[in-house]
């Protein structure tokens, strides 16, 4: 066995393995009480023995769900004297000026557990006030009395000199064994006190739970005789060792969803798609991400829980917008007879009502089943039969009767509200980023993505949809393609023209040394490592910066190179804001280094690029389906995907079923199977 990728979602656990030139897929219900059971179930379904695995790549929603559900460890924050309230004050901006109910992000660490340490560094990393050991002893006693499980340490200007943070970490770990300790310099060597504090607090908050979970996963694999390399998917689109993930769990906040974006990026390059929107709908959430010219967009700032009230995280993350609308999202009515869908989810236990596992609340999956869009007998290839009567009863009781609607109208209302919520994520990565959806192609995957893709495309005016092969396990497939990746940053605030070449080269040398140490710690050879340099720049007087990738040679930072860097910045500024000011002075803010080690994915890519051969043909059926815009069911063709030959043309209305998903073709739309087995849907957009 070569490589196995496993993605644990809120409802299903997905597995894709590459072995002897072929891909193997499996899917099972997630087991929230013990996620490793879902992993074990997937391995058994795929008939894979752990001792045969060379490399195991894993992604999970454990970290982000810990934050969203606010179920992290009891966390304390240590900060420089005089800066106790930086975390709670946050930024002074008000994103929604006219929202009377707007609330700022609620800190994960209460003020009562925030302690001031009498120490001080200046911005050059010089000690202006040494640590006071007597005060530290009193703080440690208070931490013990409060029974804290995690401690975040964020001292002023520790990015320039982390000596005090290192000393305090060592003292706490000695005096309070078992407490998860996170100093800011191990997470982020970059200025901006609030974002740095928030990121450090996030890491500490999720640390105990993620650390324990990853330890359980490793123990399960080791007791199953796994002796291969265990890698964890991280939010920047790469992977890291499990040892690094247990220290820096904040880096795996979006570890599951980004893998699907990696797979979509490969697909967009193979198909020659210039602008692509990756859309992933799972059981709990729906995610969207923009891919430009075959590359995912990676941003330096991210908010866990939304960019208005979420927790800021200042590390590189693939630009994903996520909404609480998935197949398991629960439909409910408020006191004013308003219908809502999510963000609460039935998850895997008890799951939607139609799963027959004790759930009695209607979900998006129940609505799709009742409308005829899902096949109760073919769900998961028939291994998990659905109960249409239970779905109908849940919709009737909790939606139709309270609102005075027919069951069909209630079910259609559920799916339309879910689609409206998901469209916000797609707008967020396209329209809000300055991209016209009419010039984009959607890649739809996840268990529910192909089912809702056409509805979303019509609403946002996306003309074409691509449904890849095996869409229900596409994120797990993306893990097999992801490279090992680590990002490094150092703050250097100075006018670009005043930066000495030796100064910049010395900082880059430090970053390279740090990166090589990480490669060595993870047991990865430096011979195949790719070094990519970057700089964060802004016009003098601006608050925020733009990250610019430096073309080879510009990292030397001589006079000619600085001029080239300035040109790149002007171009980037024009692209981002539709204007630039070549006559203005430019300020350097940070220097960056990204080290990546490509995974040997050529064999997997060749499988995806191979000519499609139809197999497992099944008789065509006809089933009534209710589509958007009408309450009347329409007789629709029901096709089995793997039996469709390349070049097959399907006119809607139709449903194309497969083991892990269903693709819905609306009346008037036309789909065809391309030479690689992808389903290409040409959407008939409304005319105005």
XYZ file of C-alpha atoms in Angstrom:
688
model
C 0.000 0.000 0.000
C 1.353 3.417 -0.882
C -0.759 6.253 0.531
C -4.074 6.577 2.369
C -6.013 9.814 2.856
C -8.767 10.000 5.481
C -11.056 12.985 6.001
C -13.242 13.034 9.119
C -16.271 15.260 8.656
C -19.172 16.053 10.924
C -21.351 13.325 9.405
C -19.184 11.010 7.287
C -15.591 9.799 7.334
C -14.087 9.408 3.857
C -11.112 7.363 2.694
C -9.173 7.306 -0.570
C -6.163 5.024 -0.993
C -3.642 4.583 -3.778
C -2.392 1.046 -4.189
C -0.690 -0.724 -7.092
C -1.744 1.834 -9.657
C -5.397 2.094 -8.649
C -7.550 4.210 -6.337
C -9.689 2.676 -3.594
C -12.593 4.521 -1.966
C -14.734 3.974 1.113
C -17.140 5.999 3.255
C -18.664 5.426 6.682
C -20.567 7.366 9.311
C -18.416 9.472 11.607
C -18.365 8.293 15.222
C -18.340 11.509 17.324
C -17.698 9.704 20.627
C -14.549 8.114 19.172
C -13.511 9.408 15.717
C -10.919 6.670 15.278
C -13.767 4.151 15.040
C -14.887 5.872 11.836
C -11.315 5.582 10.536
C -11.273 1.898 11.426
C -14.635 1.354 9.697
C -13.341 2.978 6.494
C -10.199 0.831 6.495
C -12.290 -2.320 6.951
C -14.694 -1.341 4.161
C -11.724 -0.751 1.859
C -10.108 -4.048 2.988
C -6.900 -2.235 3.973
C -4.677 -3.465 6.786
C -2.859 -0.623 8.607
C 0.476 -2.485 8.504
C 0.419 -2.272 4.690
C 0.196 1.550 4.630
C 3.358 3.507 3.825
C 1.887 6.966 4.365
C -1.296 8.008 6.153
C -2.548 11.574 5.491
C -5.318 12.781 7.763
C -7.654 15.767 7.927
C -10.210 16.529 10.590
C -12.713 19.147 11.725
C -11.813 18.541 15.389
C -9.909 21.822 15.818
C -12.429 24.141 14.171
C -15.410 22.423 15.812
C -13.739 22.882 19.184
C -13.766 26.638 18.596
C -17.216 26.870 17.034
C -18.751 24.790 19.819
C -16.563 26.548 22.444
C -15.561 23.215 23.948
C -11.850 23.904 24.331
C -9.727 23.567 27.423
C -9.786 25.977 30.359
C -7.188 28.449 29.100
C -5.171 31.221 30.719
C -3.293 34.052 28.973
C -0.007 35.572 30.101
C 0.848 38.963 28.631
C 3.169 41.893 29.215
C 2.254 44.218 32.083
C 0.000 46.983 30.793
C -1.400 44.937 27.893
C -3.918 42.767 29.697
C -6.884 44.040 27.690
C -5.452 43.836 24.161
C -7.272 40.569 23.540
C -10.667 41.739 24.769
C -10.516 45.206 23.130
C -9.592 43.827 19.703
C -9.882 46.237 16.786
C -11.789 49.536 16.879
C -13.469 48.986 13.511
C -17.193 48.285 13.168
C -17.808 46.065 10.125
C -21.604 46.528 10.260
C -22.204 50.188 11.036
C -26.007 49.967 11.056
C -26.403 46.639 12.835
C -27.697 47.497 16.307
C -27.095 43.922 17.471
C -23.503 43.620 16.257
C -21.150 42.016 18.765
C -17.391 41.837 18.706
C -15.621 38.468 18.870
C -15.962 37.031 22.353
C -12.494 36.124 23.699
C -11.827 32.456 24.346
C -9.914 33.440 27.485
C -11.807 35.460 30.133
C -10.182 38.503 31.679
C -10.114 36.744 35.058
C -7.669 34.222 33.584
C -5.461 36.864 31.944
C -2.292 37.616 33.921
C 0.198 40.450 33.491
C 3.902 39.615 33.633
C 6.350 42.348 34.563
C 8.693 42.156 31.557
C 9.331 44.194 28.407
C 11.074 43.972 25.049
C 11.272 46.768 22.522
C 10.585 46.351 18.803
C 14.297 45.672 18.150
C 14.203 42.734 20.551
C 16.183 44.511 23.268
C 15.311 43.830 26.918
C 14.062 46.967 28.611
C 12.586 45.210 31.658
C 13.803 41.755 32.768
C 11.552 38.971 34.004
C 10.681 38.937 37.725
C 10.871 35.368 38.981
C 8.992 36.066 42.247
C 5.956 37.309 40.322
C 6.058 34.274 38.037
C 5.909 31.939 41.016
C 2.730 33.651 42.212
C 1.176 33.410 38.731
C 1.980 29.698 38.465
C 0.359 29.095 41.851
C -2.749 30.932 40.593
C -2.798 28.816 37.425
C -2.667 25.663 39.499
C -5.453 26.890 41.766
C -7.627 27.718 38.737
C -7.019 24.219 37.339
C -6.185 25.554 33.871
C -5.610 23.024 31.103
C -3.768 25.337 28.712
C -1.695 28.512 28.870
C -1.111 31.021 26.065
C 1.943 33.256 26.397
C 2.024 36.413 24.292
C 4.560 39.023 25.330
C 5.053 42.377 23.634
C 7.522 42.166 20.717
C 8.283 38.490 21.380
C 8.396 38.077 17.590
C 11.666 40.039 17.694
C 13.127 38.273 20.750
C 11.361 35.247 22.266
C 13.775 34.780 25.188
C 11.240 35.701 27.873
C 8.524 33.507 26.376
C 10.914 30.564 26.228
C 11.881 30.997 29.882
C 8.267 31.217 31.051
C 7.229 28.203 28.975
C 10.018 26.108 30.457
C 9.076 27.146 33.987
C 5.362 26.383 33.538
C 6.024 22.993 31.936
C 8.328 22.121 34.835
C 5.927 23.244 37.550
C 2.644 22.243 35.873
C 3.245 19.032 33.912
C 0.348 18.098 31.682
C -0.690 21.686 30.989
C -0.631 22.577 27.271
C 1.632 25.628 26.871
C 1.725 27.806 23.738
C 4.173 30.713 23.429
C 3.378 33.100 20.569
C 6.809 32.829 18.928
C 6.202 29.134 18.195
C 3.034 30.048 16.274
C 3.660 33.451 14.716
C 6.852 35.538 14.428
C 4.989 38.584 13.174
C 3.849 41.938 14.573
C 0.216 43.037 15.307
C -0.485 42.389 18.956
C -4.209 41.613 18.763
C -3.987 39.100 15.904
C -0.886 37.512 17.431
C -2.606 37.200 20.808
C -5.781 35.778 19.273
C -3.854 33.200 17.230
C -1.863 32.111 20.280
C -5.023 31.875 22.396
C -6.708 29.802 19.679
C -3.816 27.354 19.629
C -3.843 26.983 23.408
C -7.640 26.703 23.564
C -7.889 23.802 21.094
C -4.583 22.281 22.186
C -5.729 19.860 24.912
C -8.564 18.383 22.830
C -6.649 18.120 19.546
C -3.494 16.890 21.300
C -5.503 14.099 22.943
C -7.319 13.240 19.708
C -4.127 13.003 17.664
C -2.565 10.911 20.403
C -5.514 8.521 20.251
C -5.228 8.313 16.463
C -1.522 7.546 16.634
C -2.072 4.932 19.353
C -4.781 3.253 17.274
C -2.525 3.086 14.215
C 0.481 1.880 16.190
C -1.504 -0.869 17.926
C -2.729 -1.856 14.449
C 0.909 -2.336 13.402
C 1.076 0.822 11.276
C 4.755 1.724 10.816
C 4.480 4.293 8.045
C 4.622 8.086 7.948
C 1.650 9.880 9.558
C 0.956 13.338 8.110
C -1.728 15.853 9.081
C -3.414 18.144 6.565
C -2.946 21.790 7.440
C -4.917 24.917 6.551
C -2.329 26.331 4.123
C -2.926 23.482 1.677
C 0.073 21.386 2.730
C 0.761 18.710 5.303
C 2.808 18.483 8.508
C 3.996 15.759 10.824
C 1.768 14.666 13.676
C 4.441 15.861 16.123
C 4.189 19.369 14.678
C 0.381 19.212 14.610
C 0.233 18.364 18.310
C 2.292 21.493 19.063
C 0.536 23.754 16.550
C -3.068 22.477 16.252
C -4.241 25.926 15.125
C -2.612 25.106 11.775
C -5.175 22.359 11.117
C -8.335 24.467 11.583
C -9.457 23.887 7.979
C -7.484 20.710 7.380
C -10.381 18.784 5.853
C -11.926 21.372 3.493
C -8.626 22.608 2.005
C -7.844 19.133 0.672
C -10.844 19.357 -1.630
C -9.545 22.692 -2.882
C -6.189 21.055 -3.687
C -8.018 18.425 -5.745
C -10.097 21.111 -7.475
C -6.947 23.048 -8.353
C -5.477 19.982 -10.049
C -8.728 19.401 -11.928
C -8.876 23.026 -13.086
C -5.335 22.743 -14.465
C -6.162 19.493 -16.246
C -9.278 21.003 -17.844
C -7.706 24.372 -18.608
C -10.115 26.332 -16.404
C -8.874 29.869 -15.730
C -11.203 30.823 -12.854
C -12.715 28.055 -10.774
C -14.956 28.006 -7.711
C -14.551 24.887 -5.584
C -17.844 24.070 -3.860
C -17.977 21.383 -1.186
C -21.231 20.457 0.565
C -20.943 17.884 3.297
C -23.212 16.758 6.079
C -22.602 19.690 8.437
C -21.302 22.633 6.411
C -20.804 23.933 2.886
C -17.533 25.501 1.768
C -16.452 27.580 -1.213
C -13.011 28.663 -2.407
C -11.693 30.482 -5.465
C -8.955 28.952 -7.611
C -7.237 31.350 -9.992
C -5.133 30.039 -12.872
C -4.914 26.604 -11.314
C -3.679 27.772 -7.897
C -5.654 28.093 -4.639
C -5.753 31.555 -3.086
C -3.850 31.578 0.224
C -4.523 34.463 2.609
C -2.597 35.537 5.672
C -5.637 36.380 7.792
C -8.682 34.266 8.596
C -11.623 34.337 10.991
C -12.901 31.190 12.684
C -16.677 31.548 12.726
C -17.081 34.358 10.178
C -15.271 37.612 9.451
C -17.575 39.741 11.595
C -17.770 37.969 14.936
C -15.247 35.152 14.482
C -11.854 34.597 16.095
C -9.007 36.125 14.029
C -6.160 33.798 13.093
C -3.031 35.329 11.570
C -1.489 32.373 9.750
C -1.593 31.396 6.061
C -4.889 29.689 5.192
C -6.408 28.682 1.874
C -9.165 31.246 1.303
C -12.317 29.318 2.235
C -15.710 30.650 3.241
C -17.822 28.224 5.227
C -21.509 28.308 6.155
C -23.520 26.065 8.443
C -25.618 24.502 5.695
C -25.093 20.818 4.938
C -27.100 17.697 4.384
C -27.618 17.284 8.114
C -28.562 20.924 8.796
C -31.785 21.019 10.783
C -34.831 22.951 9.560
C -36.747 24.800 12.282
C -39.415 27.470 12.713
C -39.069 30.475 14.987
C -41.833 32.031 17.108
C -42.828 34.308 14.227
C -43.297 31.410 11.779
C -40.048 32.065 9.998
C -38.330 29.029 8.475
C -34.603 28.559 9.139
C -32.070 25.922 8.133
C -29.027 25.345 10.347
C -26.526 26.089 11.651
C -27.485 23.269 14.013
C -26.758 19.896 12.477
C -28.042 16.405 13.170
C -24.510 15.163 12.441
C -23.897 11.438 12.361
C -25.616 10.737 15.669
C -28.557 10.724 15.555
C -28.371 12.044 11.969
C -31.271 13.041 9.689
C -34.651 11.470 10.393
C -34.381 9.278 7.288
C -31.244 7.588 8.662
C -33.425 5.734 11.159
C -30.941 6.280 13.993
C -33.225 8.157 16.374
C -33.299 11.579 14.738
C -36.736 13.152 14.481
C -35.880 16.659 13.221
C -36.137 17.435 9.481
C -32.898 18.131 7.645
C -31.822 19.087 4.128
C -31.219 15.391 3.372
C -34.763 14.558 4.485
C -36.132 17.255 2.188
C -34.114 16.030 -0.798
C -35.266 12.474 -0.185
C -38.929 13.484 0.036
C -38.651 15.545 -3.170
C -37.381 12.469 -5.007
C -33.869 13.829 -5.498
C -32.255 10.977 -3.541
C -32.729 7.253 -4.006
C -33.585 5.593 -0.685
C -32.425 2.183 -1.924
C -29.089 3.286 -3.445
C -27.711 5.531 -0.670
C -24.060 4.538 -0.158
C -24.567 1.864 -2.843
C -27.419 0.413 -0.871
C -25.375 -0.265 2.258
C -27.449 2.285 4.178
C -31.127 2.245 3.218
C -33.029 5.450 3.951
C -36.533 5.746 5.422
C -38.718 8.081 3.295
C -41.647 7.791 5.716
C -39.537 9.099 8.598
C -38.387 12.037 6.467
C -41.961 12.887 5.490
C -43.175 12.700 9.088
C -40.397 14.987 10.348
C -41.043 17.610 7.651
C -44.804 17.440 8.182
C -44.619 17.797 11.959
C -41.912 20.425 12.363
C -42.295 22.570 9.227
C -45.433 21.946 7.178
C -47.976 21.999 10.029
C -46.519 25.019 11.909
C -46.377 27.054 8.684
C -49.626 25.799 7.162
C -47.871 24.433 4.070
C -48.113 21.233 2.110
C -45.314 18.776 2.779
C -43.941 19.324 -0.728
C -43.863 23.105 -0.277
C -42.213 22.722 3.132
C -39.517 20.392 1.756
C -38.852 22.695 -1.169
C -38.620 25.643 1.218
C -35.954 23.796 3.211
C -33.789 23.138 0.140
C -34.203 26.671 -1.211
C -33.214 28.281 2.099
C -30.189 25.988 2.316
C -29.204 26.956 -1.232
C -29.587 30.663 -0.402
C -27.234 30.256 2.560
C -24.688 28.359 0.457
C -24.839 30.997 -2.275
C -23.467 33.513 0.230
C -20.277 31.479 0.522
C -19.884 31.376 -3.258
C -20.542 35.111 -3.552
C -18.009 35.693 -0.793
C -15.154 34.095 -2.738
C -16.177 35.500 -6.127
C -18.160 38.750 -6.201
C -16.713 39.999 -2.909
C -13.193 39.286 -4.202
C -13.768 41.124 -7.475
C -14.394 38.062 -9.684
C -17.402 37.729 -11.968
C -19.165 34.365 -11.394
C -20.257 34.409 -15.049
C -16.603 33.925 -15.961
C -16.085 31.049 -13.503
C -16.640 27.305 -13.562
C -17.881 25.524 -10.459
C -16.286 22.264 -9.318
C -18.935 20.608 -7.140
C -18.072 17.791 -4.735
C -18.899 16.399 -1.327
C -21.915 14.225 -0.675
C -24.362 17.074 -1.358
C -22.390 19.363 -3.685
C -23.512 17.848 -7.014
C -27.103 17.662 -5.734
C -27.352 21.428 -5.138
C -24.829 22.704 -7.676
C -27.252 23.579 -10.469
C -29.589 25.472 -8.108
C -26.655 27.545 -6.905
C -25.292 28.089 -10.400
C -28.643 29.427 -11.604
C -28.882 31.801 -8.651
C -25.375 33.197 -9.072
C -25.149 32.919 -12.894
C -22.344 30.359 -13.131
C -22.588 28.887 -16.650
C -20.757 25.581 -16.216
C -20.331 22.934 -13.526
C -17.796 20.123 -13.292
C -18.568 17.125 -11.089
C -15.340 15.119 -10.668
C -15.170 11.379 -10.376
C -16.010 10.067 -6.885
C -17.165 13.489 -5.611
C -18.273 12.188 -2.214
C -14.677 11.370 -1.236
C -12.965 14.126 -3.218
C -11.457 15.883 -0.177
C -9.761 12.664 0.916
C -8.386 12.357 -2.615
C -6.963 15.873 -2.363
C -4.915 14.780 0.647
C -2.990 12.350 -1.542
C -1.938 15.301 -3.724
C -0.938 17.790 -1.004
C 2.731 18.651 -0.510
C 4.492 18.963 2.845
C 4.485 22.697 3.499
C 5.685 25.074 6.176
C 5.467 28.886 6.221
C 7.961 31.107 8.023
C 7.801 34.866 8.614
C 9.846 37.644 10.250
C 8.792 41.231 10.754
C 11.057 43.932 9.312
C 9.372 47.340 9.092
C 11.450 49.664 6.960
C 11.198 51.721 3.776
C 11.948 49.393 0.893
C 14.710 51.599 -0.526
C 16.403 51.695 2.878
C 16.589 47.923 3.335
C 20.190 46.745 3.162
C 20.789 43.644 1.064
C 22.795 42.086 3.898
C 19.960 42.747 6.344
C 17.336 41.007 4.214
C 19.653 38.138 3.313
C 20.443 37.562 6.995
C 16.742 37.283 7.825
C 16.121 34.945 4.902
C 19.073 32.837 6.057
C 17.473 32.564 9.505
C 14.195 31.452 7.935
C 15.979 28.880 5.775
C 17.807 27.478 8.799
C 14.544 27.265 10.748
C 12.902 25.520 7.814
C 15.705 23.009 7.442
C 15.477 22.224 11.140
C 11.776 21.505 10.690
C 12.494 19.287 7.687
C 15.023 17.350 9.722
C 12.618 17.022 12.669
C 9.972 15.589 10.324
C 12.479 13.219 8.704
C 12.167 14.810 5.249
C 15.104 15.171 2.892
C 16.039 18.712 1.863
C 17.051 17.552 -1.615
C 13.504 17.853 -2.991
C 12.498 20.945 -0.998
C 11.251 23.980 -2.916
C 12.026 27.400 -1.393
C 9.645 30.258 -2.243
C 10.400 33.755 -0.962
C 7.935 36.558 -0.396
C 7.531 40.030 1.083
C 4.672 41.932 2.681
C 4.569 45.503 1.410
C 2.433 48.623 1.679
C 2.566 52.251 0.668
C 4.007 54.426 3.421
C 1.127 55.475 5.666
C -1.105 52.498 4.897
C -2.290 50.174 7.655
C -2.555 46.860 5.809
C -0.114 45.166 3.481
C -0.144 42.993 0.365
C 1.880 39.797 0.169
C 4.028 39.592 -2.955
C 5.724 36.411 -4.181
C 9.318 37.173 -5.160
C 10.491 35.796 -8.468
C 13.809 33.901 -8.255
C 16.712 36.201 -7.539
C 14.752 39.066 -5.987
C 15.433 37.678 -2.499
C 18.971 39.070 -2.854
C 17.492 42.539 -2.180
C 20.115 44.535 -4.041
C 19.188 47.891 -5.591
C 18.056 46.303 -8.850
C 16.107 43.621 -6.994
C 14.363 46.213 -4.803
C 13.223 48.015 -7.948
C 11.832 44.734 -9.256
C 10.051 44.114 -5.956
C 8.515 47.600 -6.153
C 7.196 46.842 -9.645
C 5.602 43.619 -8.409
C 3.941 45.492 -5.561
C 2.490 48.178 -7.850
C 1.040 45.451 -10.084
C -0.413 43.587 -7.086
C -1.916 46.778 -5.661
C -3.519 47.563 -9.030
C -4.964 44.053 -9.163
C -6.338 44.141 -5.632
C -7.662 47.707 -5.476
C -7.826 48.821 -9.126
C -5.290 51.577 -8.555
C -1.620 52.021 -7.721
C 0.705 54.916 -6.873
C 4.130 54.357 -8.447
C 5.348 57.704 -7.112
C 4.650 56.814 -3.474
C 7.222 55.379 -1.092
C 6.880 51.667 -0.309
C 7.345 50.156 3.136
C 8.501 46.610 3.796
C 6.589 44.926 6.620
C 7.498 41.226 6.675
C 9.762 38.775 4.895
C 8.367 35.313 4.179
C 9.620 31.895 3.227
C 7.502 28.922 2.190
C 9.196 25.534 2.030
C 7.293 22.770 0.284
C 8.187 19.193 -0.550
C 5.932 17.869 -3.334
C 4.314 14.526 -2.691
C 4.886 11.970 -5.428
C 1.416 12.410 -6.927
C 2.181 11.879 -10.622
C 0.759 8.358 -10.564
C -2.498 9.585 -9.028
C -2.707 12.422 -11.536
C -2.214 9.960 -14.379
C -5.190 7.933 -13.108
C -7.375 11.041 -13.070
C -6.181 11.956 -16.556
C -6.718 8.462 -18.016
C -9.462 7.787 -20.535
C -12.730 6.862 -18.882
C -14.032 3.331 -19.388
C -17.680 2.614 -18.554
C -18.324 -0.281 -16.189
C -21.014 -1.620 -13.875
C -23.827 -0.602 -16.215
C -27.291 -0.657 -14.667
C -30.717 -0.286 -16.279
C -32.024 3.237 -16.657
C -35.000 4.074 -14.444
C -37.600 6.840 -14.228
C -38.568 8.590 -10.983
C -40.679 11.694 -10.276
C -38.556 14.553 -8.927
C -39.644 17.959 -7.668
C -37.337 20.698 -8.960
C -37.103 24.370 -8.025
C -39.847 26.610 -9.346
C -42.719 24.121 -9.238
C -44.405 21.891 -6.700
C -45.315 19.337 -9.336
C -43.031 16.297 -9.716
C -41.439 15.759 -13.116
C -40.698 12.250 -14.499
C -36.895 12.160 -14.631
C -34.253 9.820 -15.978
C -32.290 7.972 -13.295
C -28.807 6.923 -14.446
C -25.952 5.032 -12.786
C -22.785 7.065 -13.272
C -20.110 4.409 -13.653
C -22.079 2.852 -16.506
C -22.036 6.061 -18.570
C -19.489 6.012 -21.395
C -17.367 9.018 -22.319
C -19.305 11.313 -24.614
C -22.707 10.397 -23.162
C -25.090 13.352 -23.363
C -27.828 13.779 -20.739
C -30.625 16.299 -21.075
C -32.461 17.302 -17.915
C -34.499 16.450 -16.027
C -32.280 13.657 -14.734
C -30.454 12.340 -11.686
C -27.060 10.664 -12.057
C -26.499 8.406 -9.059
C -23.300 6.862 -7.743
C -22.024 5.327 -4.537
C -21.169 8.542 -2.681
C -23.271 11.280 -4.274
C -26.076 12.219 -6.682
C -25.846 14.785 -9.477
C -29.116 16.560 -10.255
C -29.685 17.863 -13.808
C -32.535 20.371 -13.952
C -34.990 20.657 -16.868
C -33.390 22.582 -19.715
C -29.807 21.861 -18.629
C -27.507 19.547 -20.553
C -24.694 17.382 -19.183
C -22.101 15.196 -20.825
C -19.403 12.824 -19.656
C -15.959 13.965 -20.783
C -13.104 11.697 -21.822
C -11.800 11.501 -18.222
C -15.164 10.592 -16.708
C -16.017 14.028 -15.285
C -19.603 15.221 -15.628
C -19.770 18.616 -17.342
C -23.066 20.478 -16.912
C -23.963 23.426 -19.131
C -26.424 25.449 -17.090
C -29.336 27.225 -18.758
C -29.199 30.563 -16.966
C -32.324 32.686 -16.562
C -32.639 35.695 -18.854
C -33.659 39.060 -17.488
